[in-house]
Amino acid sequence: MRTSAGSSCSDLNVQLFGESRLSDMARHWRFAIVGVGVVGEWHVRVLSRMENATLAAVCDVNPAQPAKAFEKNKITGVPVYTDIHEMLRKEQIDVVTVATPSGDHFTPATVAMEAGKHTFTEVPAATTVEGCHRLVGTSERTGRHCVIMENCCYFRNAMMVLNMVRHGLFGEMLHGEAGYQHYRIAQNVFDDHGNLLWCGEEEARRNGNLYPTHAVGPVGQWLNINRGDRFDYLVSVSGKSRGLNLYAAEHFGPDHPLTRREYALGDINTTLIKTVNGCTITLYHDTQAPRPYDLIYRAQGTKGLYMGTLDKIFIQGRSKGDTWETLEGYSEFEHPLWKALATRAEGTGHGGADFIMLQRLIRCFQTGTYPDMDVYDAADWSVIAPLSEQSVAQRGRSVD
Amino acid sequence: MRTSAGSSCSDLNVQLFGESRLSDMARHWRFAIVGVGVVGEWHVRVLSRMENATLAAVCDVNPAQPAKAFEKNKITGVPVYTDIHEMLRKEQIDVVTVATPSGDHFTPATVAMEAGKHTFTEVPAATTVEGCHRLVGTSERTGRHCVIMENCCYFRNAMMVLNMVRHGLFGEMLHGEAGYQHYRIAQNVFDDHGNLLWCGEEEARRNGNLYPTHAVGPVGQWLNINRGDRFDYLVSVSGKSRGLNLYAAEHFGPDHPLTRREYALGDINTTLIKTVNGCTITLYHDTQAPRPYDLIYRAQGTKGLYMGTLDKIFIQGRSKGDTWETLEGYSEFEHPLWKALATRAEGTGHGGADFIMLQRLIRCFQTGTYPDMDVYDAADWSVIAPLSEQSVAQRGRSVD
C-alpha cells in the first residue's frame, strides 16, 4: 500500500505544514461549506457556534438546501453560491469543508486546495487509487492541508484508548480490529419510491470494504500509522450478497426490478492489513445484514487490550486474574480534550465527537499544531476501499 | 482447500459409514486409550464412567503415567501396554482414543484404523497437509472412522446456536468468526526450568494459525461445512512475535537463551476462509499476549446473529429495535442433548461438554447414526494450520 503514503512522503510532513506557516495565518478562521445536505447542515450548525470560526459562505448546486439549513439554525446573511469557483474567487476563505455526497469529495477538495485553501473533507476523501494519489500530490504541491474529518477518531473511548496507547498502558501495540457494522439499508440504499440512492448505486457495482474510514481511523492512530509505521499490504474477502435483494423483496415486492437485479457488494467483507512494523488490522464492512450497531474497536498490545464491543479493558498486572474491567477504573486516562470539552460538547452530534473534532482542528490551525489527520491519512484510510475491491476480485490476493 | 475434503469424498460418507455397518457392531463399546498424560487422564476418567463403554486397555510409552491416572480415578485391572501394536493385537478393542502429545495424533490414529479400529483423536488430527490427506485415505480404505474430538462443538452455547441455525433463526448463514484467544504461555510453552515444551517448539518454528480446531469446529458445523458447503480458500496474516521473548525475559532473565532466541509464531494470527457457497469465516490465533479467554463465536445470517463474546443475540423482528438480547429469552432452542444430559454432565470437564461429546459419540455408534465429526472434518479443520503457514509466509497469498 505504498500507493499513497510512502514513508518518504510522511517525512515531509513537518516541513510542509510546520508551525511557522500555520501560526502566521489569521487567528479567526473563515470557513466555507461545499454541499449543504444532511451532513452539510451539521457543518452549518457546528461552525456557526464555534468561537474562533466564521461561516463565511456556502455552496450547493441546489440553493434550496442551504436555505433550509439556515432557517433551521436561525442563520442569516451568509452568502450562498452554486459554483465553488465563483465562491472561492469572491469570498475571503481560509478553510473549505467538503460535505458533498459521499463519493464526490475529491473534486471540491482538489479545487479548494488549488485555490490556496485548506480543506476539511468528509469521508472517504477519494474513491479510487488514483484519486488518493492525486490528493497527496495536490496537497504537497499547494502546501495546503487536506484534513479528513473522521469523527470516530474523536469518540470518547477512541481518544481514551489513544491516550492509553501513548502512555504505554498496552505495551507495544500488536493489533487493531474495527468494523463499520451498521445495518443502514433503510437510510442509505433505497429511497421510499423504489430507487437506488447513491450508496445503493455503489453497492450495486462495487464489492469490497466500501466505507473503511470509520473503522480504520482510530485504529490507524493507535498504531501510529504514518507517524512511524505505515500500511504494507492488505487481503480482502467478501461473502455472498443477500441483504439488498431481501430488503427490496420485502419493501417493493418480489417482482420489482430492485428485487430481481444483482448487487455486487457482499453482505460481509473482511479485510486484513499488515503494517511495515509488523502490526495487523482486521476490518469489517457489514451494512446489509440486520444487526446492532458495533464498531468493535479492539486495541491490543503486549500488555493487554481494550475491546470496544464489550467496552472493557484488560491490563496485565492491573486487572485481576484474567478478567475484564470497565473503563471506570481508568479515568486517569480520560483524554485531555474530553476533560476540557465534554460539557460543551454535550448534545452535539455523535456524542459530542463532532464538536470536539472541529474545535480541535481549528485549535490546531490557531496554534500551529500539526493536525491529527492529514492528507496521508485521508489517502491511506480511503484507498482501502478500492484496494479491497482488487483483492476481493482476485480470491483474496494480497495487494500492496 | 480441496486438499483434503473434496465434495466427491464427502459424497461417499453415507456408503462408507452407513447405518447398517455401525449398528451391526457390539452395543457395548470397548475402548483403548493411547497416551495417558493430562488429556489421556481425562479420557480414563470419563470412559470409566460411561454406561455403554468399557475401558479395555491403555498404552503409554511411560507406564508410570497410566498408573497415576488409575490411582487418581480408583481404577484397577485395566491392562497397560507400552506398544500400540501389541495392545491392538492382544486386546479386543472397538475404538481407540488418541491423547498423545498434541502434534503426534496422526501415527497412532493411522495405526488404529489400519488395525480395523475406529479412532477418536484429540486435536489437531494431523499437522501437515500430507498428513490430513493420508488420514482421509486411510479412513476411506479401511472403512474406519477417524472422529476428531473437538469438544468445543459440544459447548452449551455452540449447540444452542447450531440448533438455531438448523431452525433457520438466523436466516441464510453468511459468516462465522471464532478465535483461539487464550494466553497460555505459562501452561504450554515453557517448563519451570527454562526449557521449551512441545507447544513451545512448535511456536519457535511455525508461523500461522497453529491451533485452529477449537475455533473452526463449531463454526464449521453452523455453516454446514462438508455437509453441503466446503472450504474454498484461505488467506492468513501474522503480526510480530513478542510474547515469548517478553515472558522468557521476565521468568528466566534477560540473558537466558530462551529470551535471546527468535520465535517464529506471530502473537496474533488472523485467517480468513471463503467457502464454495460464499460464506466467510474469520479465525484468530492469539495465545502469546496477555488477555482474557475469549473464543468469540460469532454466527451471522441474513436475519440476525449470535455474538459469543457478548453472549448476546439479535434476531430481526424478534429483538426490539437494534438492541442485543440475552439467550435467556431463547430457551426453546436449548439443544436436545443439553436438555437431556445437562444434569449428568455437571462437574465434568469444560462445563460438561467433554461428557456430552463422548456420550453422544458412543450413542452415534450404538444407533448407527453418522457421527457429528468425521475424518473430513478432522482433515479440513486441522489442515488450516499448515495452509495458514503457507499463506503467512507469502504475504497473505490465498491458498486453495
PDB file of C-alpha atoms in Angstrom, chain A residues 2 172-177 181 183 232-233 235-240 242-243 246 250 267-268 270-274 277-280 282 284 286 289-294 296 298 300-305 307 309-310 314 316 322-324 392 394-398 400, chain B residues 2 172-177 181 183 232-233 235-240 242-243 246 250 267-268 270-274 277-280 282 284 286 289-294 296 298 300-305 307 309-310 314 316 322-324 392 394-398 400:
ATOM      1  CA  ARG A   2       2.754   2.412  -0.922  1.00  0.00           C
ATOM      2  CA  GLU A 172       3.971  -2.440  22.334  1.00  0.00           C
ATOM      3  CA  MET A 173       0.977  -2.399  20.015  1.00  0.00           C
ATOM      4  CA  LEU A 174       0.250  -5.601  18.100  1.00  0.00           C
ATOM      5  CA  HIS A 175      -3.203  -5.499  16.599  1.00  0.00           C
ATOM      6  CA  GLY A 176      -6.300  -3.442  15.960  1.00  0.00           C
ATOM      7  CA  GLU A 177      -9.743  -4.510  14.870  1.00  0.00           C
ATOM      8  CA  GLN A 181     -21.044  -2.790  11.219  1.00  0.00           C
ATOM      9  CA  TYR A 183     -27.357  -2.002   9.137  1.00  0.00           C
ATOM     10  CA  ASP A 232       2.193  -2.587   3.882  1.00  0.00           C
ATOM     11  CA  TYR A 233      -0.406  -4.814   2.195  1.00  0.00           C
ATOM     12  CA  VAL A 235      -6.055  -9.026   1.761  1.00  0.00           C
ATOM     13  CA  SER A 236      -9.824  -8.841   1.487  1.00  0.00           C
ATOM     14  CA  VAL A 237     -12.623 -11.395   1.218  1.00  0.00           C
ATOM     15  CA  SER A 238     -16.341 -10.773   0.653  1.00  0.00           C
ATOM     16  CA  GLY A 239     -19.136 -13.257   1.207  1.00  0.00           C
ATOM     17  CA  LYS A 240     -22.371 -13.602  -0.708  1.00  0.00           C
ATOM     18  CA  ARG A 242     -28.244 -11.240   0.026  1.00  0.00           C
ATOM     19  CA  GLY A 243     -29.341  -8.255   2.101  1.00  0.00           C
ATOM     20  CA  LEU A 246     -34.174  -9.440   0.654  1.00  0.00           C
ATOM     21  CA  GLU A 250     -39.945  -7.115   1.427  1.00  0.00           C
ATOM     22  CA  ASP A 267     -23.055  -8.571   2.863  1.00  0.00           C
ATOM     23  CA  ILE A 268     -19.935  -9.044   4.942  1.00  0.00           C
ATOM     24  CA  THR A 270     -13.400  -8.786   5.951  1.00  0.00           C
ATOM     25  CA  THR A 271     -10.072  -7.116   5.221  1.00  0.00           C
ATOM     26  CA  LEU A 272      -6.706  -7.770   6.855  1.00  0.00           C
ATOM     27  CA  ILE A 273      -3.925  -5.188   6.766  1.00  0.00           C
ATOM     28  CA  LYS A 274      -0.303  -5.830   7.639  1.00  0.00           C
ATOM     29  CA  ASN A 277       6.377  -2.703  11.562  1.00  0.00           C
ATOM     30  CA  GLY A 278       4.527  -5.992  11.892  1.00  0.00           C
ATOM     31  CA  CYS A 279       1.168  -4.969  13.311  1.00  0.00           C
ATOM     32  CA  THR A 280      -2.063  -6.382  11.924  1.00  0.00           C
ATOM     33  CA  THR A 282      -8.843  -6.619  10.885  1.00  0.00           C
ATOM     34  CA  TYR A 284     -15.226  -5.468   8.794  1.00  0.00           C
ATOM     35  CA  ASP A 286     -21.145  -5.202   7.400  1.00  0.00           C
ATOM     36  CA  ALA A 289     -27.490  -7.783   7.288  1.00  0.00           C
ATOM     37  CA  PRO A 290     -29.759  -6.816  10.206  1.00  0.00           C
ATOM     38  CA  ARG A 291     -27.653  -6.334  13.316  1.00  0.00           C
ATOM     39  CA  PRO A 292     -26.990  -3.993  16.235  1.00  0.00           C
ATOM     40  CA  TYR A 293     -24.514  -1.212  15.563  1.00  0.00           C
ATOM     41  CA  ASP A 294     -20.990  -2.223  16.624  1.00  0.00           C
ATOM     42  CA  ILE A 296     -15.682  -3.333  17.516  1.00  0.00           C
ATOM     43  CA  ARG A 298     -10.132  -3.634  19.598  1.00  0.00           C
ATOM     44  CA  GLN A 300      -4.240  -4.910  21.569  1.00  0.00           C
ATOM     45  CA  GLY A 301      -0.655  -4.791  22.722  1.00  0.00           C
ATOM     46  CA  THR A 302       1.874  -6.915  24.538  1.00  0.00           C
ATOM     47  CA  LYS A 303       0.444  -5.992  27.955  1.00  0.00           C
ATOM     48  CA  GLY A 304      -3.293  -6.030  27.396  1.00  0.00           C
ATOM     49  CA  LEU A 305      -6.175  -4.885  25.264  1.00  0.00           C
ATOM     50  CA  MET A 307     -12.334  -4.373  23.466  1.00  0.00           C
ATOM     51  CA  THR A 309     -17.670  -4.244  21.680  1.00  0.00           C
ATOM     52  CA  LEU A 310     -17.606  -5.077  25.376  1.00  0.00           C
ATOM     53  CA  PHE A 314      -7.682  -5.916  30.405  1.00  0.00           C
ATOM     54  CA  GLN A 316      -1.734  -7.449  32.736  1.00  0.00           C
ATOM     55  CA  ASP A 322      -7.721 -12.768  33.532  1.00  0.00           C
ATOM     56  CA  THR A 323     -10.984 -10.877  33.878  1.00  0.00           C
ATOM     57  CA  TRP A 324     -12.157  -7.799  32.013  1.00  0.00           C
ATOM     58  CA  VAL A 392     -11.819  -9.469  -3.408  1.00  0.00           C
ATOM     59  CA  GLN A 394      -8.831 -11.979  -7.141  1.00  0.00           C
ATOM     60  CA  ARG A 395      -9.719 -14.542  -4.465  1.00  0.00           C
ATOM     61  CA  GLY A 396      -8.188 -12.535  -1.646  1.00  0.00           C
ATOM     62  CA  ARG A 397      -4.902 -11.798  -3.402  1.00  0.00           C
ATOM     63  CA  SER A 398      -2.695  -9.578  -1.276  1.00  0.00           C
ATOM     64  CA  ASP A 400       0.485  -3.754  -1.763  1.00  0.00           C
TER      65      ASP A 400
ATOM     66  CA  ARG B   2      -9.604 -29.183  -1.870  1.00  0.00           C
ATOM     67  CA  GLU B 172     -29.329 -17.972   5.429  1.00  0.00           C
ATOM     68  CA  MET B 173     -25.900 -18.172   7.042  1.00  0.00           C
ATOM     69  CA  LEU B 174     -23.335 -15.594   5.917  1.00  0.00           C
ATOM     70  CA  HIS B 175     -20.397 -15.516   8.278  1.00  0.00           C
ATOM     71  CA  GLY B 176     -18.733 -17.085  11.271  1.00  0.00           C
ATOM     72  CA  GLU B 177     -15.946 -15.791  13.457  1.00  0.00           C
ATOM     73  CA  GLN B 181      -7.673 -16.467  22.118  1.00  0.00           C
ATOM     74  CA  TYR B 183      -2.993 -16.692  26.889  1.00  0.00           C
ATOM     75  CA  ASP B 232     -12.603 -22.967  -0.847  1.00  0.00           C
ATOM     76  CA  TYR B 233      -9.513 -20.907   0.024  1.00  0.00           C
ATOM     77  CA  VAL B 235      -5.663 -16.063   3.453  1.00  0.00           C
ATOM     78  CA  SER B 236      -3.647 -15.649   6.625  1.00  0.00           C
ATOM     79  CA  VAL B 237      -1.617 -12.828   8.163  1.00  0.00           C
ATOM     80  CA  SER B 238       0.547 -12.915  11.293  1.00  0.00           C
ATOM     81  CA  GLY B 239       1.848  -9.925  13.201  1.00  0.00           C
ATOM     82  CA  LYS B 240       5.118  -9.585  15.067  1.00  0.00           C
ATOM     83  CA  ARG B 242       6.898 -10.533  21.105  1.00  0.00           C
ATOM     84  CA  GLY B 243       5.117 -12.529  23.792  1.00  0.00           C
ATOM     85  CA  LEU B 246       8.891 -10.984  26.981  1.00  0.00           C
ATOM     86  CA  GLU B 250      10.600 -11.912  32.941  1.00  0.00           C
ATOM     87  CA  ASP B 267       1.498 -13.136  18.626  1.00  0.00           C
ATOM     88  CA  ILE B 268      -1.713 -12.642  16.688  1.00  0.00           C
ATOM     89  CA  THR B 270      -5.772 -13.749  11.582  1.00  0.00           C
ATOM     90  CA  THR B 271      -7.034 -16.121   8.913  1.00  0.00           C
ATOM     91  CA  LEU B 272      -9.947 -15.625   6.521  1.00  0.00           C
ATOM     92  CA  ILE B 273     -11.662 -18.574   4.860  1.00  0.00           C
ATOM     93  CA  LYS B 274     -14.048 -18.354   1.931  1.00  0.00           C
ATOM     94  CA  ASN B 277     -21.188 -21.335  -1.240  1.00  0.00           C
ATOM     95  CA  GLY B 278     -20.000 -17.817  -0.480  1.00  0.00           C
ATOM     96  CA  CYS B 279     -19.779 -17.768   3.303  1.00  0.00           C
ATOM     97  CA  THR B 280     -16.781 -16.271   5.075  1.00  0.00           C
ATOM     98  CA  THR B 282     -12.581 -15.141  10.387  1.00  0.00           C
ATOM     99  CA  TYR B 284      -7.922 -15.696  15.316  1.00  0.00           C
ATOM    100  CA  ASP B 286      -3.924 -15.308  19.889  1.00  0.00           C
ATOM    101  CA  ALA B 289      -0.316 -11.791  24.531  1.00  0.00           C
ATOM    102  CA  PRO B 290      -1.902 -11.439  27.983  1.00  0.00           C
ATOM    103  CA  ARG B 291      -5.678 -11.358  27.619  1.00  0.00           C
ATOM    104  CA  PRO B 292      -8.908 -12.802  28.972  1.00  0.00           C
ATOM    105  CA  TYR B 293     -10.021 -16.056  27.384  1.00  0.00           C
ATOM    106  CA  ASP B 294     -12.452 -15.427  24.513  1.00  0.00           C
ATOM    107  CA  ILE B 296     -15.568 -15.070  20.008  1.00  0.00           C
ATOM    108  CA  ARG B 298     -19.976 -15.155  16.033  1.00  0.00           C
ATOM    109  CA  GLN B 300     -24.273 -14.427  11.434  1.00  0.00           C
ATOM    110  CA  GLY B 301     -27.015 -14.833   8.866  1.00  0.00           C
ATOM    111  CA  THR B 302     -29.414 -12.743   6.838  1.00  0.00           C
ATOM    112  CA  LYS B 303     -31.825 -12.354   9.771  1.00  0.00           C
ATOM    113  CA  GLY B 304     -29.542 -11.824  12.743  1.00  0.00           C
ATOM    114  CA  LEU B 305     -26.526 -13.017  14.652  1.00  0.00           C
ATOM    115  CA  MET B 307     -22.107 -12.931  19.322  1.00  0.00           C
ATOM    116  CA  THR B 309     -18.027 -12.624  23.194  1.00  0.00           C
ATOM    117  CA  LEU B 310     -21.081 -10.762  24.455  1.00  0.00           C
ATOM    118  CA  PHE B 314     -30.032 -10.264  17.802  1.00  0.00           C
ATOM    119  CA  GLN B 316     -34.631  -9.197  13.229  1.00  0.00           C
ATOM    120  CA  ASP B 322     -31.487  -2.898  17.144  1.00  0.00           C
ATOM    121  CA  THR B 323     -30.542  -3.992  20.645  1.00  0.00           C
ATOM    122  CA  TRP B 324     -28.920  -7.221  21.767  1.00  0.00           C
ATOM    123  CA  VAL B 392       1.639 -16.143   6.086  1.00  0.00           C
ATOM    124  CA  GLN B 394       3.843 -15.417   1.208  1.00  0.00           C
ATOM    125  CA  ARG B 395       2.418 -12.074   2.352  1.00  0.00           C
ATOM    126  CA  GLY B 396      -1.090 -13.391   2.817  1.00  0.00           C
ATOM    127  CA  ARG B 397      -1.300 -15.184  -0.526  1.00  0.00           C
ATOM    128  CA  SER B 398      -4.582 -17.052  -0.875  1.00  0.00           C
ATOM    129  CA  ASP B 400      -6.727 -23.234  -2.092  1.00  0.00           C
TER     130      ASP B 400
END
